[in-house]
mmCIF file of C-alpha atoms and ligand atoms in Angstrom:
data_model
loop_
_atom_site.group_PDB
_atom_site.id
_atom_site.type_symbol
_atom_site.label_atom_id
_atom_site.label_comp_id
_atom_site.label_asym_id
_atom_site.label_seq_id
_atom_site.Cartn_x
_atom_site.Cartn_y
_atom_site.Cartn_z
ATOM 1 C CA UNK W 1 66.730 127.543 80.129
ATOM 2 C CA UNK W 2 64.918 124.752 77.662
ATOM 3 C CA UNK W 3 61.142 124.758 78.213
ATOM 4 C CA UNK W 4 59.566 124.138 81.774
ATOM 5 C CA UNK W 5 58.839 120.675 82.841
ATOM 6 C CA UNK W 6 56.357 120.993 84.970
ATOM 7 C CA UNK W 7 53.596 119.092 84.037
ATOM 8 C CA UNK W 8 55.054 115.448 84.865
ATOM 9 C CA UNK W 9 54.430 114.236 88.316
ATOM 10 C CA UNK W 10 57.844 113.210 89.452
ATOM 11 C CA UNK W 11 56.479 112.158 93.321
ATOM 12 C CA UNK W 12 54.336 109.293 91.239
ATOM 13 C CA UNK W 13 55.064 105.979 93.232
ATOM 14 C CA UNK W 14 57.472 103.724 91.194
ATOM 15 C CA UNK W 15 56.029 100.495 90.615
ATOM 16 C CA UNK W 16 54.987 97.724 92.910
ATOM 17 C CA UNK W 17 55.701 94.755 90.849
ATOM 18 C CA UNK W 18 58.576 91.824 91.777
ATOM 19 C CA UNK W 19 61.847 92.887 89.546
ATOM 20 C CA UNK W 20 63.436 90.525 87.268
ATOM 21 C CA UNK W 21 66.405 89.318 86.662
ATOM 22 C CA UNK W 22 67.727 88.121 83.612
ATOM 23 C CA UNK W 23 71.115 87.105 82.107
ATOM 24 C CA UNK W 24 72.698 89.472 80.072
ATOM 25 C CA UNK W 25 72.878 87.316 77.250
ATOM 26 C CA UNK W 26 70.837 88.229 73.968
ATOM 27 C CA UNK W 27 67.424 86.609 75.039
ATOM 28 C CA UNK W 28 68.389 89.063 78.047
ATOM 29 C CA UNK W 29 69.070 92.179 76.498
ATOM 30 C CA UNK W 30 66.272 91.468 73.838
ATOM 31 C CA UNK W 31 63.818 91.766 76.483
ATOM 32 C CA UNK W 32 65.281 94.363 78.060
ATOM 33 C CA UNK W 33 64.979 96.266 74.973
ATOM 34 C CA UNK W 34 61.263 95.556 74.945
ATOM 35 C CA UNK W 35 60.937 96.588 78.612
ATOM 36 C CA UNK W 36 62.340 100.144 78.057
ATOM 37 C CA UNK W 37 60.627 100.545 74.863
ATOM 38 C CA UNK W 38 57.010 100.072 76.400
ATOM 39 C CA UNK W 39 58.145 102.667 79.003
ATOM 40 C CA UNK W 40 60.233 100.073 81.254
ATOM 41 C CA UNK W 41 63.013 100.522 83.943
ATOM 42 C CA UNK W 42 66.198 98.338 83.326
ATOM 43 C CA UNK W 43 69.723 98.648 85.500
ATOM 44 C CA UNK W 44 72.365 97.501 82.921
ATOM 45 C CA UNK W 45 76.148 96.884 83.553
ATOM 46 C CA UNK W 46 78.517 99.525 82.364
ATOM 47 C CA UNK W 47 82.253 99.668 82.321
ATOM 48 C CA UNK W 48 81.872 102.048 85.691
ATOM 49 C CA UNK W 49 79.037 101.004 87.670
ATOM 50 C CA UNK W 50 75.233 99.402 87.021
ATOM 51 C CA UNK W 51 72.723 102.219 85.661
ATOM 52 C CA UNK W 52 69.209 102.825 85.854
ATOM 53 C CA UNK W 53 67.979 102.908 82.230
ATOM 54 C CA UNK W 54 64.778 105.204 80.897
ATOM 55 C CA UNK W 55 64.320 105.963 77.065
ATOM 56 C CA UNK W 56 65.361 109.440 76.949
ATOM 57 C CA UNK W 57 62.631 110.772 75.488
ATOM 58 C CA UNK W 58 59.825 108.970 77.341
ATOM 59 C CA UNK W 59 58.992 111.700 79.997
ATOM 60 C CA UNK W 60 56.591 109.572 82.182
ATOM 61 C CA UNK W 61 59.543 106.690 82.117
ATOM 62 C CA UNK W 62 62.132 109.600 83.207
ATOM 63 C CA UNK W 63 59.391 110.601 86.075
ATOM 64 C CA UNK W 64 58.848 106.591 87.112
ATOM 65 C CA UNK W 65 62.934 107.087 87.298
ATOM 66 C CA UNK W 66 63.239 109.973 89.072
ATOM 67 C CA UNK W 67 60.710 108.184 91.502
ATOM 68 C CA UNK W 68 61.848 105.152 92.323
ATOM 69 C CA UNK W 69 65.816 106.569 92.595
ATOM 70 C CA UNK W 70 63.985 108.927 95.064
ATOM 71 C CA UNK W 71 66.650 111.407 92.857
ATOM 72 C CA UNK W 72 65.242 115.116 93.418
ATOM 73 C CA UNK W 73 64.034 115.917 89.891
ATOM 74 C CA UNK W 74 66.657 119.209 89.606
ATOM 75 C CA UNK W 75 69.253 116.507 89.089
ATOM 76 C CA UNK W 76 69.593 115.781 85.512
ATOM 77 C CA UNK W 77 70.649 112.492 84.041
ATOM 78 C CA UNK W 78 73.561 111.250 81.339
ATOM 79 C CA UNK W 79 72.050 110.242 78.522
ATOM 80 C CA UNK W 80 74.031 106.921 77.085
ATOM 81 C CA UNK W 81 74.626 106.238 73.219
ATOM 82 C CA UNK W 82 75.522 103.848 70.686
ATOM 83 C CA UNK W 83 78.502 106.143 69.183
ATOM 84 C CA UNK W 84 79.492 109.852 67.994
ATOM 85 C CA UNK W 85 77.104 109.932 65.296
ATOM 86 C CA UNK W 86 74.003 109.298 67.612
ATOM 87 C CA UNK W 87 75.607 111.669 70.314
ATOM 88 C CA UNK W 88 75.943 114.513 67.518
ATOM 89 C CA UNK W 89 71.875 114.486 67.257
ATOM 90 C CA UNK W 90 71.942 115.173 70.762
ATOM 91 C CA UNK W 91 74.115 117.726 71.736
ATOM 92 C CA UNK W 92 76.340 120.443 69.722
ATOM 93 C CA UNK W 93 80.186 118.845 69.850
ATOM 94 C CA UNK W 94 82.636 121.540 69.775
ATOM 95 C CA UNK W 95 86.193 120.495 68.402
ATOM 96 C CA UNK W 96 87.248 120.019 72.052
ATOM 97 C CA UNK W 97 84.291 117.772 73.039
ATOM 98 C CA UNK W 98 84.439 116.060 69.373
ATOM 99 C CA UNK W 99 88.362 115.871 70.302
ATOM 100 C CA UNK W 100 87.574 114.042 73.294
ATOM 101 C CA UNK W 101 84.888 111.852 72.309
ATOM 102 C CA UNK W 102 87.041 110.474 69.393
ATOM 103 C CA UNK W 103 89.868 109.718 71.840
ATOM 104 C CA UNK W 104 88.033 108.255 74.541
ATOM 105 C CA UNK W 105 84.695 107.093 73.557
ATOM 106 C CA UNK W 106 83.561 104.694 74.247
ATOM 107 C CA UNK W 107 84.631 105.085 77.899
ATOM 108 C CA UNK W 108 84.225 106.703 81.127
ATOM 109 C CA UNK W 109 84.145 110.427 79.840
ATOM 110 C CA UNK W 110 80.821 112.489 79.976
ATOM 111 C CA UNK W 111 80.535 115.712 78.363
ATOM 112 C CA UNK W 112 78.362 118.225 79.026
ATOM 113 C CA UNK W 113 77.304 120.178 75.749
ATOM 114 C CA UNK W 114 74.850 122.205 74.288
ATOM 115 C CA UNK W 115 71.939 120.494 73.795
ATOM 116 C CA UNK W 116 70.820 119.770 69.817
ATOM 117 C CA UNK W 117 68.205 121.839 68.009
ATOM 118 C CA UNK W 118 65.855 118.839 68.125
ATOM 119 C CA UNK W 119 67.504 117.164 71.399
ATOM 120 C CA UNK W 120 65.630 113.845 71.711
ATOM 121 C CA UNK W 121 66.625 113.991 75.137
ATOM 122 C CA UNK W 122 63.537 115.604 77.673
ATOM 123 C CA UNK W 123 63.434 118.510 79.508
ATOM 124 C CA UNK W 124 63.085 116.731 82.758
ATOM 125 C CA UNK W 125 65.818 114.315 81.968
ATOM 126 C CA UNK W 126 68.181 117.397 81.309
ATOM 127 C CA UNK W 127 65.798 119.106 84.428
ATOM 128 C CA UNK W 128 65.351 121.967 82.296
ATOM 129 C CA UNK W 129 68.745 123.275 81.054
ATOM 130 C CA UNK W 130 69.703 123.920 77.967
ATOM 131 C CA UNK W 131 72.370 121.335 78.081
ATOM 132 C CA UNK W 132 73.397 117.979 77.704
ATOM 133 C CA UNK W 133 75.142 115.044 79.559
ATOM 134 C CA UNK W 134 76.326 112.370 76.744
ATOM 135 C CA UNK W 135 78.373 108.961 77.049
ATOM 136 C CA UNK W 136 79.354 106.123 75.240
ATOM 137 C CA UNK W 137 79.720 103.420 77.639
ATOM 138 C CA UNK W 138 83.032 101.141 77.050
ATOM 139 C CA UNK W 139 80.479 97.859 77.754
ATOM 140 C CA UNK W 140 79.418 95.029 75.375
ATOM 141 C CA UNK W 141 76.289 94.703 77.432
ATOM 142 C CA UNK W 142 74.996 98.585 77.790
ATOM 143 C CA UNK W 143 76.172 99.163 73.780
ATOM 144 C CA UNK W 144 74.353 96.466 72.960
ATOM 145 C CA UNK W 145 71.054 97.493 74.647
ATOM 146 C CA UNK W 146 71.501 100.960 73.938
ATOM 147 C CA UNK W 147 71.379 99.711 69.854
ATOM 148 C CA UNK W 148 68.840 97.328 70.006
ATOM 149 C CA UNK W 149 66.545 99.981 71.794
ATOM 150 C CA UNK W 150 67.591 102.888 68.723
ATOM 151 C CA UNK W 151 67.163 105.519 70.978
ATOM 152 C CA UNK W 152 69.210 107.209 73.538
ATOM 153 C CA UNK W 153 69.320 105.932 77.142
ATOM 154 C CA UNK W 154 69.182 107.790 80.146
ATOM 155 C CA UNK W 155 71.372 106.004 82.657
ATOM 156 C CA UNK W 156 72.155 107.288 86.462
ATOM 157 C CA UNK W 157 73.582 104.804 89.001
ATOM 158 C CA UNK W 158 71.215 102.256 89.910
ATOM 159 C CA UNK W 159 71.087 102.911 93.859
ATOM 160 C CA UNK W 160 68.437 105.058 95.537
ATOM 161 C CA UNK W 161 69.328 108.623 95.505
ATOM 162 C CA UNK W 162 72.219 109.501 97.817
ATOM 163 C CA UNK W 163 73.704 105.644 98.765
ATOM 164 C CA UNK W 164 76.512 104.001 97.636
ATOM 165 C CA UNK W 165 76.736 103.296 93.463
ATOM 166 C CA UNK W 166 76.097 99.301 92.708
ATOM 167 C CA UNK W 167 78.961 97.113 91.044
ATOM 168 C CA UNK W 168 76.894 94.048 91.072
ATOM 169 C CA UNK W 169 73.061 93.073 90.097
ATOM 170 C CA UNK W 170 72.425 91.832 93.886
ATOM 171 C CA UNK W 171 73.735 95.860 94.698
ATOM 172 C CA UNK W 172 70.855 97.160 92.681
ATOM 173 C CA UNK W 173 68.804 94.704 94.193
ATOM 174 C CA UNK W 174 69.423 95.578 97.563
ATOM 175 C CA UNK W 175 68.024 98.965 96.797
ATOM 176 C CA UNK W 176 65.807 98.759 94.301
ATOM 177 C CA UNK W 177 64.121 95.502 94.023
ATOM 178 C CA UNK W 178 60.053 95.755 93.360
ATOM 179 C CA UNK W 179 61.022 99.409 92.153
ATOM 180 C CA UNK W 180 62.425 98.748 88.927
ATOM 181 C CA UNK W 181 61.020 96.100 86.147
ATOM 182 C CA UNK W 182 64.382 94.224 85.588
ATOM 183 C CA UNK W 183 67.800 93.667 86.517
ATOM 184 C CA UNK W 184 70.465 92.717 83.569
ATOM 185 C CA UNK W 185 72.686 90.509 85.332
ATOM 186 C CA UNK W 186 76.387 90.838 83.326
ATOM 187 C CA UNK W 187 78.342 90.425 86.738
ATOM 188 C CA UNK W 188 80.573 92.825 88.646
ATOM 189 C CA UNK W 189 81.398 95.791 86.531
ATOM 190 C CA UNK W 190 85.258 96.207 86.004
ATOM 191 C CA UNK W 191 86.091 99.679 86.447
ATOM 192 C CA UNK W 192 83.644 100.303 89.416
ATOM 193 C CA UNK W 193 83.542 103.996 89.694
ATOM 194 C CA UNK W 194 81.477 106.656 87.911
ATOM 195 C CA UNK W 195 82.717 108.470 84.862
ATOM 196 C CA UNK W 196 84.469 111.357 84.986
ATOM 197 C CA UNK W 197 82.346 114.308 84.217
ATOM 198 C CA UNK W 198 83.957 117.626 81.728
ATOM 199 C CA UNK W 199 81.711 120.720 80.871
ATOM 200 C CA UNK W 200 82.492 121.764 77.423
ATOM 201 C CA UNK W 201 80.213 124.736 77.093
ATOM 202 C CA UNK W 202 82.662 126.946 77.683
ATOM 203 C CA UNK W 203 86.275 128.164 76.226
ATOM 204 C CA UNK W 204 88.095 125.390 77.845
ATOM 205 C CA UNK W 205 87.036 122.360 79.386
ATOM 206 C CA UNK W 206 86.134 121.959 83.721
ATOM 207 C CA UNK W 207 86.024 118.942 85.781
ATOM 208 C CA UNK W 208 82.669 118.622 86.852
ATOM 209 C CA UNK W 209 83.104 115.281 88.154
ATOM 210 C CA UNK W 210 86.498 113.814 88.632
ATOM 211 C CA UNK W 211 85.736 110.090 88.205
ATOM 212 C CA UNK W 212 87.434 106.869 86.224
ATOM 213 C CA UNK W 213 89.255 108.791 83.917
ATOM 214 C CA UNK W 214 91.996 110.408 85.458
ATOM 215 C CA UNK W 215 92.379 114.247 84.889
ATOM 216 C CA UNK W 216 95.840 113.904 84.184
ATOM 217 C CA UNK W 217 94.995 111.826 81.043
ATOM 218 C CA UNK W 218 92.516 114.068 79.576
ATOM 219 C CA UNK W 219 95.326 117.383 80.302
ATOM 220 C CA UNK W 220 98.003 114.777 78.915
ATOM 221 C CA UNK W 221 95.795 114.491 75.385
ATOM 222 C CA UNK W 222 94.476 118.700 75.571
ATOM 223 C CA UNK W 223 98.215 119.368 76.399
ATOM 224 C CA UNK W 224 96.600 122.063 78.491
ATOM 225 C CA UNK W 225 95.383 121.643 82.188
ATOM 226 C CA UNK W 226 91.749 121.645 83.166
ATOM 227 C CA UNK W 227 90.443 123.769 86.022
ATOM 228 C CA UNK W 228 88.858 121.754 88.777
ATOM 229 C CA UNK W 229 85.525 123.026 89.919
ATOM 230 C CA UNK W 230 85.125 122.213 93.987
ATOM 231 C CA UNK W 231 86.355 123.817 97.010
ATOM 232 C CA UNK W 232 84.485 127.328 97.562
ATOM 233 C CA UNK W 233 83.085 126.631 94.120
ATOM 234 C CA UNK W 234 81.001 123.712 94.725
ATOM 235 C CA UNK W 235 78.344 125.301 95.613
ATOM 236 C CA UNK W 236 78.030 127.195 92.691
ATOM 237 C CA UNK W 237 78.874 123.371 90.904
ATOM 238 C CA UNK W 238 76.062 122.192 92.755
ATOM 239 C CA UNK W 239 73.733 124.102 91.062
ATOM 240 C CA UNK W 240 75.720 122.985 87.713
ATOM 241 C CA UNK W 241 75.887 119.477 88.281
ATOM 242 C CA UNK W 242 73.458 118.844 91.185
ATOM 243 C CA UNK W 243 75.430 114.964 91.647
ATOM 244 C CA UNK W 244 78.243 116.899 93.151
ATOM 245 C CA UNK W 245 75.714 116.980 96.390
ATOM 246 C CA UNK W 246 77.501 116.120 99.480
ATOM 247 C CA UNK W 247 75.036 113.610 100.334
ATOM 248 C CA UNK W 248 76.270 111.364 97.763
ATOM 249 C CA UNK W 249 77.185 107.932 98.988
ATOM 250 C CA UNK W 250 76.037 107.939 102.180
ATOM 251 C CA UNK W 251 77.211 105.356 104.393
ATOM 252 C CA UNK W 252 75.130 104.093 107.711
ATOM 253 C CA UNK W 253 78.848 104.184 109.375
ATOM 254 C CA UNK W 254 80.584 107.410 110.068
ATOM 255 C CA UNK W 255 83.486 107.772 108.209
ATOM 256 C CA UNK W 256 87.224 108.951 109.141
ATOM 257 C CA UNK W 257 89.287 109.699 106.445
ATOM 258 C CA UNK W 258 93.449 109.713 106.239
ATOM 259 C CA UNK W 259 93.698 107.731 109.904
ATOM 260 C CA UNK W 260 97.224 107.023 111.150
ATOM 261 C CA UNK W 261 95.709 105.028 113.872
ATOM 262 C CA UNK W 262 92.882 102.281 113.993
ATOM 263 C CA UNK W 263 90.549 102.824 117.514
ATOM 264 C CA UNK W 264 88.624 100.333 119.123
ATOM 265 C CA UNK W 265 85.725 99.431 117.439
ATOM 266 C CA UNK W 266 86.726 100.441 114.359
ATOM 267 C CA UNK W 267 86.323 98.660 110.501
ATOM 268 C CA UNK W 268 89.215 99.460 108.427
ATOM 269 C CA UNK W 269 89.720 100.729 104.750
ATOM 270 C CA UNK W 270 92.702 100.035 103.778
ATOM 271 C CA UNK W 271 94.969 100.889 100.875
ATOM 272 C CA UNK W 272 98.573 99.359 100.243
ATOM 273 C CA UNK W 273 100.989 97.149 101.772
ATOM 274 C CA UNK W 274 101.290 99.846 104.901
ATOM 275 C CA UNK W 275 98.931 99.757 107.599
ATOM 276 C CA UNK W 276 97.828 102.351 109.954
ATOM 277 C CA UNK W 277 98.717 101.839 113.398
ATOM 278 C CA UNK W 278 96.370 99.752 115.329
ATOM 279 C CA UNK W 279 95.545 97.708 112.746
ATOM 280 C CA UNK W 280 94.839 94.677 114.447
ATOM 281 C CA UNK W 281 92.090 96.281 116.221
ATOM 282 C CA UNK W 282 89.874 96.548 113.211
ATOM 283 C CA UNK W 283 86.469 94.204 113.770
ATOM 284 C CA UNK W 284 87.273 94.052 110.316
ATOM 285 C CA UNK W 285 89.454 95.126 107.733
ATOM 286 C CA UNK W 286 89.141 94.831 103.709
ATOM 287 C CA UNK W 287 92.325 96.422 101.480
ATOM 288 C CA UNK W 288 91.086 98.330 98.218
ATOM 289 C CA UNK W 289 94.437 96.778 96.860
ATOM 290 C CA UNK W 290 96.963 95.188 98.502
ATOM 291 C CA UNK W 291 99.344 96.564 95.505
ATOM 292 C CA UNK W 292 98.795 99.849 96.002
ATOM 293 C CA UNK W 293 96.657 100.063 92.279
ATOM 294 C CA UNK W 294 94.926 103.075 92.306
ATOM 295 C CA UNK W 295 92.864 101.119 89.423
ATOM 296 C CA UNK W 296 91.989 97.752 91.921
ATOM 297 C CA UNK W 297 91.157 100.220 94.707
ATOM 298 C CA UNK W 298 88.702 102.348 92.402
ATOM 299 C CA UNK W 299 86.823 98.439 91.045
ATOM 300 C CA UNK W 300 86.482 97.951 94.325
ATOM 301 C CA UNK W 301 85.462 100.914 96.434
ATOM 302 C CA UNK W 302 81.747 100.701 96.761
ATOM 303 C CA UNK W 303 81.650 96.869 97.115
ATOM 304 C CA UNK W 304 83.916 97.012 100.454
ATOM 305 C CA UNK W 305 82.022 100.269 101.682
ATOM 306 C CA UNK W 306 78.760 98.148 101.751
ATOM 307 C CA UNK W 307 80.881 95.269 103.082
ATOM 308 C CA UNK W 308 82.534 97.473 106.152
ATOM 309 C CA UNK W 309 78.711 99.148 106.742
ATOM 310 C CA UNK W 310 77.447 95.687 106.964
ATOM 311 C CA UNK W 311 79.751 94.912 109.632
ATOM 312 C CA UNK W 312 78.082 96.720 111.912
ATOM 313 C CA UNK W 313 80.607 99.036 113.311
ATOM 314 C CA UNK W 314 79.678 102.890 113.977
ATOM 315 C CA UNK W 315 82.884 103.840 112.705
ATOM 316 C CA UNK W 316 85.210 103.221 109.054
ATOM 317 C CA UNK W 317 88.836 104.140 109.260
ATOM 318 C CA UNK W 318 90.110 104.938 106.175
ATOM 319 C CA UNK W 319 94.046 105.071 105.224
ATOM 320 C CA UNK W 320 95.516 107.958 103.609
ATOM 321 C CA UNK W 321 94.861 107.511 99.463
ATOM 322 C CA UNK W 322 97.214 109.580 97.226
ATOM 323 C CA UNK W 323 95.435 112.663 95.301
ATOM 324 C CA UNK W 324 96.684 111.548 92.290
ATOM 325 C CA UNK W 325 95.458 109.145 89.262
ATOM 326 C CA UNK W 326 92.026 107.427 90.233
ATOM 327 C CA UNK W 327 92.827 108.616 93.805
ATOM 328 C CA UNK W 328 91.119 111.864 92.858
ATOM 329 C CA UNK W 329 87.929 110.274 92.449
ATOM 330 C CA UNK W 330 88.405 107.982 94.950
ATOM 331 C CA UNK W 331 89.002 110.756 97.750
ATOM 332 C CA UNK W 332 86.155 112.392 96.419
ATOM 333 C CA UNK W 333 83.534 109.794 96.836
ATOM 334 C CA UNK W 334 84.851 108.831 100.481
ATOM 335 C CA UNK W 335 85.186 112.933 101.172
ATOM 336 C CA UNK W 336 81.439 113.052 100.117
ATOM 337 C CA UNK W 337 80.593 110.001 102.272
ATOM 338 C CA UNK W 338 82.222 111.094 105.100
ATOM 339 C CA UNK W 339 80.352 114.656 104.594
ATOM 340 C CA UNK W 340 76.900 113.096 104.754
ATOM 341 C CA UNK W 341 77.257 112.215 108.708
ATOM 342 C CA UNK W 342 78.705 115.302 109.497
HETATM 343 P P1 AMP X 1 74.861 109.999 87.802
HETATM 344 O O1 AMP X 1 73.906 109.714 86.710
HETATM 345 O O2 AMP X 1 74.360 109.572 89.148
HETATM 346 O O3 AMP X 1 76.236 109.499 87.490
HETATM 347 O O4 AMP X 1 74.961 111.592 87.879
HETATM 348 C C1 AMP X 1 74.929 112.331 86.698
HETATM 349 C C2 AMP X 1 75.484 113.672 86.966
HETATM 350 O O5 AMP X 1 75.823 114.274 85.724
HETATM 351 C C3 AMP X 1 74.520 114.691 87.540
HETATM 352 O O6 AMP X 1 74.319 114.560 88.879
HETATM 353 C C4 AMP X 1 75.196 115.974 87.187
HETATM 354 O O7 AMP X 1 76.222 116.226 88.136
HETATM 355 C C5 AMP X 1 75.835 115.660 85.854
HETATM 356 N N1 AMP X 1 75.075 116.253 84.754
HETATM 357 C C6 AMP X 1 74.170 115.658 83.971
HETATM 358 N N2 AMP X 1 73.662 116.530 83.072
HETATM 359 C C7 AMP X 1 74.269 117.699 83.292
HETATM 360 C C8 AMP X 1 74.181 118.995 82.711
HETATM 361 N N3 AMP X 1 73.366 119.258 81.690
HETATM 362 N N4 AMP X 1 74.961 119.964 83.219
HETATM 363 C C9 AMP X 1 75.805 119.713 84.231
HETATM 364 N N5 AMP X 1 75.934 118.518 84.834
HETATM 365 C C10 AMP X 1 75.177 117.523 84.374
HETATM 366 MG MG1 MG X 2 74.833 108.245 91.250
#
């Protein structure tokens, strides 16, 4: 274990200010740059989903983060960089994780490593362990920011601890305005999912996370497979990587995963060109992708979510996704959803 981190206060109430929002143009992510410099909280766009930026190293910012997320502070955070070189000062890159950072950085791909000598990343951002979380987010916007503030960035999904990830600025508004000093406004993200999530400290890499890198293309590149941590293990996992909570992406609706049949009542989720039986009595019904694209279904996941939730019924149907591809970390999120009402 890294040093305690006891002496923040973590319960401090996150600001009471109106948020901004700006464009992410340069004025935009000048200014953004300046907020998170003097201490600041900015969501960003990434390639996956909007994040919650702190400067890594600015304890009291992490704390104000931690806070207004209302993320318990045993959950540590992915710090975001400019490129290899910066993520090499903060954690140890074995030739696996240098392997896979060269290959597909920047993208969706953390990697959990051991932390640097002099990691610039605090102990309650890392909530004490002697590890590291590092990404290079695939997004003109977040690089941008990230180099303009120098430092790394500390970036979890910009949604109050537990809900439903935000694709859009008006998502991280909807939970987090007057919480956070300013919304960069770069429009829906494109891949819409969280990043898939590898722990490199040991011999051979382990899916933490699966997420918007499919598993298949990481074993494809390691021409080995990787062992998936869940099942009995995620317990265990949880303690790992405390984001594997089944809380996450809680839904007001109950949901019902892998439905043949639509009951009364019911909003739909629905996935392809075949429809569960019943359809027609959905109160209403949104497709993740009329195509079948596991790719369009993962972009737009959390946006129909809030959209079927919104419609007021007590109940989402959801049709059968395949396991495979992005339908991994699709089934995961909606598994996780549908555990939080259980
Ligand atoms: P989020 O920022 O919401 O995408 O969640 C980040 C997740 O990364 C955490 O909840 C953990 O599951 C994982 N994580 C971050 N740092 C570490 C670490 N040092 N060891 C294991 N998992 C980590
Ligand atoms: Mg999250």
């Amino acid at each position: 274990m890294a040093a305690s981190t006891g002496t923040v206060n973590v319960t401090a109430s996150p600001p009471k200010h109106p948020t901004r929002t700006l464009a992410a143009d340069a004025a935009g992510i000048a200014e953004a740059a300046r907020t998170l410099a003097a201490g600041g909280l900015v969501a960003f766009p990434t390639e996956t989903v909007y994040g919650l930026g702190a400067i890594a190293s600015d304890a009291r910012a992490v704390a104000r983060l931690y806070a207004a997320k209302e993320r318990p502070s045993f959950n540590p955070l992915i710090a975001h960089l400019a490129g290899i070189a910066a993520a090499k000062r903060v954690g140890i890159l074995d030739p696996v994780a240098k392997r896979l950072a060269e290959k597909f950085w920047p993208g969706p791909l953390t990697l959990v490593v051991r932390a640097a000598p002099d990691c610039p990343v605090c102990d309650l951002a890392r909530a004490g362990l002697d590890t590291v979380a590092v990404r290079v987010p695939a997004h003109p916007v977040a690089l941008a920011l990230i180099a303009a503030v120098g430092e790394p960035v500390v970036a979890p999904s910009a949604n109050r601890s537990g809900r439903i990830s935000p694709t859009t600025a008006g998502h991280v508004l909807a939970d987090l305005r007057d919480r956070i000093d300013l919304v960069l406004d770069g429009g829906p993200t494109p891949v819409g999912l969280e990043s898939t999530i590898l722990d490199c400290t040991g011999d051979l890499p382990r899916l933490l996370r699966p997420g918007s890198l499919a598993r298949e293309t990481i074993e494809k590149m390691l021409a080995a497979t990787i062992a998936v941590a869940g099942g009995a293990q995620i317990e265990a996992v949880a303690s790992v990587a405390p984001g594997q909570l089944a809380s996450h992406y809680a839904t007001r609706a109950r949901l019902r995963l892998d439905v043949t049949d639509v009951r009364p009542g019911e909003a739909l989720l629905a996935f392809g060109p075949k429809r569960p039986r019943h359809a027609e009595r959905a109160v209403k019904l949104l497709d993740l992708s009329p195509q079948g694209d596991l790719i369009e279904a993962a972009a737009n996941l959390f946006a129909h979510l809030r959209t079927l939730d919104a419609s007021g019924a007590a109940t989402i149907a959801v049709a059968p996704i395949p396991a495979k591809e992005l339908g991994e970390a699709i089934r995961d999120r909606l598994t996780r959803a549908a555990a939080a009402r259980e």
